[in-house]
PDB file of C-alpha atoms in Angstrom:
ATOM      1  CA  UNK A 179       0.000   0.000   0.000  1.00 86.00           C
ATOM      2  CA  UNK A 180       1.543   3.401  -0.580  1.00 90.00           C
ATOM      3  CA  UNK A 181      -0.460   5.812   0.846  1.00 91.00           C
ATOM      4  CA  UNK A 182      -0.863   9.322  -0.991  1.00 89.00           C
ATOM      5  CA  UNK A 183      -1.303  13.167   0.656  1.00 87.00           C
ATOM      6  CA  UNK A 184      -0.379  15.578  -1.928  1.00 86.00           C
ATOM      7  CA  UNK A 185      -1.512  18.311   0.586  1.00 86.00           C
ATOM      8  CA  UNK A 186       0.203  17.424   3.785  1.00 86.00           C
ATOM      9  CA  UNK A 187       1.698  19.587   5.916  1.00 84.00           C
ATOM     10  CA  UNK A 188       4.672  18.625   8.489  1.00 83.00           C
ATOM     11  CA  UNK A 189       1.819  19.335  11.512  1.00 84.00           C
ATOM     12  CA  UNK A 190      -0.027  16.585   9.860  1.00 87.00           C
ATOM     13  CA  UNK A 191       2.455  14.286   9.476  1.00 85.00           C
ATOM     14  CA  UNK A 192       1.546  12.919  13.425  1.00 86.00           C
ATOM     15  CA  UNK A 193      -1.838  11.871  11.902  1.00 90.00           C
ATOM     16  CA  UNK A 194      -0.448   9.803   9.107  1.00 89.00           C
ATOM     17  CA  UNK A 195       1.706   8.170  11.889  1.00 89.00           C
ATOM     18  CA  UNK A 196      -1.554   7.501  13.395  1.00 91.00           C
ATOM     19  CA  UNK A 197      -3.003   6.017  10.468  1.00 92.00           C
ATOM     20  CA  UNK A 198      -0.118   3.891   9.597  1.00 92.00           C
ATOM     21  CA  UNK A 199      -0.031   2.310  13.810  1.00 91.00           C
ATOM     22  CA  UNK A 200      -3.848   1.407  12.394  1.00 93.00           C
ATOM     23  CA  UNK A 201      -3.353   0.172   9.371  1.00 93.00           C
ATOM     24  CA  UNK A 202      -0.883  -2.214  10.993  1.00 91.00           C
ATOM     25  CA  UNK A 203      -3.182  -3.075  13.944  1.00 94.00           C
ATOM     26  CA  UNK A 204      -5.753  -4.436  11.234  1.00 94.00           C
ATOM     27  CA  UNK A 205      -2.825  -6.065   9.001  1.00 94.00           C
ATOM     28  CA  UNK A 206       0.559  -6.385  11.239  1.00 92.00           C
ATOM     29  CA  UNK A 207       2.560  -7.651   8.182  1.00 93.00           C
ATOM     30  CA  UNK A 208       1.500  -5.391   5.885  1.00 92.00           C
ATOM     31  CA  UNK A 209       3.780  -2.975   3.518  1.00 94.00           C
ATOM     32  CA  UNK A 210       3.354   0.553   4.392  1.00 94.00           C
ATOM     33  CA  UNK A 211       4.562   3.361   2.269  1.00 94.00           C
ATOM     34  CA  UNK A 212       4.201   7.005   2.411  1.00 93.00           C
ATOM     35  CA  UNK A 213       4.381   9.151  -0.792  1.00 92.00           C
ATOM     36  CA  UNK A 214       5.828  12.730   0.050  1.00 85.00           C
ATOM     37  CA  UNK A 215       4.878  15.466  -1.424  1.00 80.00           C
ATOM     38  CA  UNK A 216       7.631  17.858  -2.999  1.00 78.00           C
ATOM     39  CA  UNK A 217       7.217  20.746  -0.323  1.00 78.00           C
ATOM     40  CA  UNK A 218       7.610  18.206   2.404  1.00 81.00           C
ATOM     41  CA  UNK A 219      10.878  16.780   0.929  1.00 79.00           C
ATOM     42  CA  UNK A 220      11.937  20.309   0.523  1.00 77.00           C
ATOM     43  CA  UNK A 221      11.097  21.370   3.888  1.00 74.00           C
ATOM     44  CA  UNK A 222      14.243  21.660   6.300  1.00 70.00           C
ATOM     45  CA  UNK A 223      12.872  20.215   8.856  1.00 71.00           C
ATOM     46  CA  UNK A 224      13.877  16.684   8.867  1.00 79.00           C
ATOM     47  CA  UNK A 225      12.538  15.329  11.793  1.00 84.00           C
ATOM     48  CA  UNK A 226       8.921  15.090  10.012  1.00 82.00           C
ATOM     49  CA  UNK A 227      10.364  12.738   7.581  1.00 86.00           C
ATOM     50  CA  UNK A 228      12.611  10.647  10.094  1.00 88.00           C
ATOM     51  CA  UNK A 229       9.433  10.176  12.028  1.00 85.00           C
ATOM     52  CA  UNK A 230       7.824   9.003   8.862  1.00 87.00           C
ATOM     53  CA  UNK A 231      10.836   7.249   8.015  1.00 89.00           C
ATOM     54  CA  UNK A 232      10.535   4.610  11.019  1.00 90.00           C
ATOM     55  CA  UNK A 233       6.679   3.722  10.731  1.00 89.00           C
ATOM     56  CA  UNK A 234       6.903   2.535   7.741  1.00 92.00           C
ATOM     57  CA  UNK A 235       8.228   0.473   4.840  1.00 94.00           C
ATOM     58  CA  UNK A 236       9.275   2.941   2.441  1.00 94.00           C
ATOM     59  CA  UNK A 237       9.181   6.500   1.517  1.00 93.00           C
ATOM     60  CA  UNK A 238       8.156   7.670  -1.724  1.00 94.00           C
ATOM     61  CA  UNK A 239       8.859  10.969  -3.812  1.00 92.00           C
ATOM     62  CA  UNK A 240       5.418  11.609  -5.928  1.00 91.00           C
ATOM     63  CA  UNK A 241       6.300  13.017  -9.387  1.00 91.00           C
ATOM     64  CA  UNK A 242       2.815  12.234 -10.432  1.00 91.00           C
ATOM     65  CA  UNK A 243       1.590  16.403  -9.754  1.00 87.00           C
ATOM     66  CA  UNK A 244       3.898  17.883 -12.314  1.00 87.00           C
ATOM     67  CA  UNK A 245       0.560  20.253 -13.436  1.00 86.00           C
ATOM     68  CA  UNK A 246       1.255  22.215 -16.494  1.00 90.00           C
ATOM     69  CA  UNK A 247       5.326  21.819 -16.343  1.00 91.00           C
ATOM     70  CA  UNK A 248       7.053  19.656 -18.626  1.00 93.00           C
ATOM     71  CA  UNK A 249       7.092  15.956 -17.074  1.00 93.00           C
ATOM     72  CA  UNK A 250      10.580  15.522 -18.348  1.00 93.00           C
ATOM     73  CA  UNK A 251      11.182  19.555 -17.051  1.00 94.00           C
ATOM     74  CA  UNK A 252       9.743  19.085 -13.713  1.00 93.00           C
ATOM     75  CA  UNK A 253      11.465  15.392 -13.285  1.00 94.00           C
ATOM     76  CA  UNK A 254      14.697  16.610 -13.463  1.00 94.00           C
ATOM     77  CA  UNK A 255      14.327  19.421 -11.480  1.00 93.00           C
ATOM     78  CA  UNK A 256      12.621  17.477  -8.446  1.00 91.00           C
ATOM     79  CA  UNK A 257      15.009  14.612  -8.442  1.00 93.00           C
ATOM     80  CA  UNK A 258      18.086  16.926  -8.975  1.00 91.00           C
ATOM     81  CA  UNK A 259      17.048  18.950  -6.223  1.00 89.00           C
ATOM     82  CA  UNK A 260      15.952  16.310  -3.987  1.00 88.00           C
ATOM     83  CA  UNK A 261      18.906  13.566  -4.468  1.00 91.00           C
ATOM     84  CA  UNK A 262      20.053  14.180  -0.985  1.00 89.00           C
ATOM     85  CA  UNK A 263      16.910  12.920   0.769  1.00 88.00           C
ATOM     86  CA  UNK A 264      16.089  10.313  -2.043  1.00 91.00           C
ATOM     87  CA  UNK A 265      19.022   8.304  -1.073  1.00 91.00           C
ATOM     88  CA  UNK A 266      19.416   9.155   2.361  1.00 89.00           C
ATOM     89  CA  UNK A 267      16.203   7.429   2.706  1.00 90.00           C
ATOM     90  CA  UNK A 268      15.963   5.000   0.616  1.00 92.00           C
ATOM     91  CA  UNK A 269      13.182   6.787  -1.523  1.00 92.00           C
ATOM     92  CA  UNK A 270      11.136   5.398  -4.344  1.00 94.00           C
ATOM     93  CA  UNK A 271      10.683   7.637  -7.146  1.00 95.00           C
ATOM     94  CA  UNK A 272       6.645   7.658  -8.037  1.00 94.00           C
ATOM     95  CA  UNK A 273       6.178   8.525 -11.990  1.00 94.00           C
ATOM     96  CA  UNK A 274       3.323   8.954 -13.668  1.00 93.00           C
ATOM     97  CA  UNK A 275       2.086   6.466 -16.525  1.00 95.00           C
ATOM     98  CA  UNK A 276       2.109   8.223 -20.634  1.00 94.00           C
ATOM     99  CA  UNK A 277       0.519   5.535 -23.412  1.00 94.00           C
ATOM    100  CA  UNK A 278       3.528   7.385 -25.571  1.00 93.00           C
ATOM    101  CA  UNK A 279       6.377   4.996 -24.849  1.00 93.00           C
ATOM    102  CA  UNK A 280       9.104   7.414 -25.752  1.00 95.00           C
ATOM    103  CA  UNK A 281       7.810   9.821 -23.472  1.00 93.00           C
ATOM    104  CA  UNK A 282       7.637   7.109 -20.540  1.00 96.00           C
ATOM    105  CA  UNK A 283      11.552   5.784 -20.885  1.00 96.00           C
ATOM    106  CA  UNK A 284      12.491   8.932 -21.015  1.00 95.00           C
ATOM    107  CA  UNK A 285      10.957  10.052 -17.528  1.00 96.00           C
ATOM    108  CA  UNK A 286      12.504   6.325 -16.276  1.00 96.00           C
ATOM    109  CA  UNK A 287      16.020   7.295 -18.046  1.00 96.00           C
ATOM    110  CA  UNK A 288      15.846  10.750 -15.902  1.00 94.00           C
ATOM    111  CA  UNK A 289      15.288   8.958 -12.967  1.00 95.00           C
ATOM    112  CA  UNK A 290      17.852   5.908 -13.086  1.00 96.00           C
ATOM    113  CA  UNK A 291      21.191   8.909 -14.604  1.00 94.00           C
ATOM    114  CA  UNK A 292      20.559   9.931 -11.226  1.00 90.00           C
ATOM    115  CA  UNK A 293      21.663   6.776  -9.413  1.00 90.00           C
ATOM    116  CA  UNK A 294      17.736   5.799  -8.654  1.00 93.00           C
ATOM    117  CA  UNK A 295      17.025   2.521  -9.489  1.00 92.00           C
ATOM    118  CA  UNK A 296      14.051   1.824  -7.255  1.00 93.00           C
ATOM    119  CA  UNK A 297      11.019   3.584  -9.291  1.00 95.00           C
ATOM    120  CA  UNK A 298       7.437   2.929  -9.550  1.00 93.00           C
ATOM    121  CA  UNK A 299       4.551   3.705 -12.129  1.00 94.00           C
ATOM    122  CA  UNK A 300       1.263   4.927 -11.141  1.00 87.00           C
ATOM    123  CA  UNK A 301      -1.055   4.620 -13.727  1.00 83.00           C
TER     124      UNK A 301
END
């Protein structure tokens, strides 16, 4: 399960905890990730994320909301800008899903010449 909140703030990151200690109260062995949203990676205060961090499974960057920016554009800004926290924890890289194949390898090609090999596709 990867759990999305494109909206969160780091005061609400203490619910998610919550939600994720009840989620695994229901389903102990159950795979728990979080998908952060950009401002939250970019935030400077790590602690929200290192509390994240050890509640769940896996954290996830979510490149899905690139709006009216260039996928390709706004993928190599985020990841660029974000490398630090992707591997200091582990990250998954969340793209989004394009029919056009040449469009999709190229968003996955962005993502692994960065040293990120653990990516998923949300369709």
């Amino acid at each position: 399960v990867i759990l999305l909140a494109p909206n969160i703030k780091e005061e609400q990151c203490a619910e998610i905890t919550h939600l994720i200690s009840e989620i695994r109260a229901f389903v102990p062995d159950a795979v728990i990730g979080f998908a952060l949203p950009n401002s939250l990676v970019e935030s400077k205060n790590a602690e929200a994320i290192d509390a994240l961090a050890k509640e769940i499974n896996f954290l996830a960057l979510d490149l899905t909301r690139y709006e009216d920016v260039d996928p390709l554009d706004f993928t190599k800004e985020s990841v660029g800008a974000m490398l630090y926290s992707l591997l200091r924890y582990k990250m998954r890289v969340i793209i989004p899903f394009f029919e056009e194949s040449e469009k999709q390898n190229s968003i996955i090609s962005t993502v692994e010449s960065s040293g990120i090999s653990n990516w998923q596709i949300i369709k």
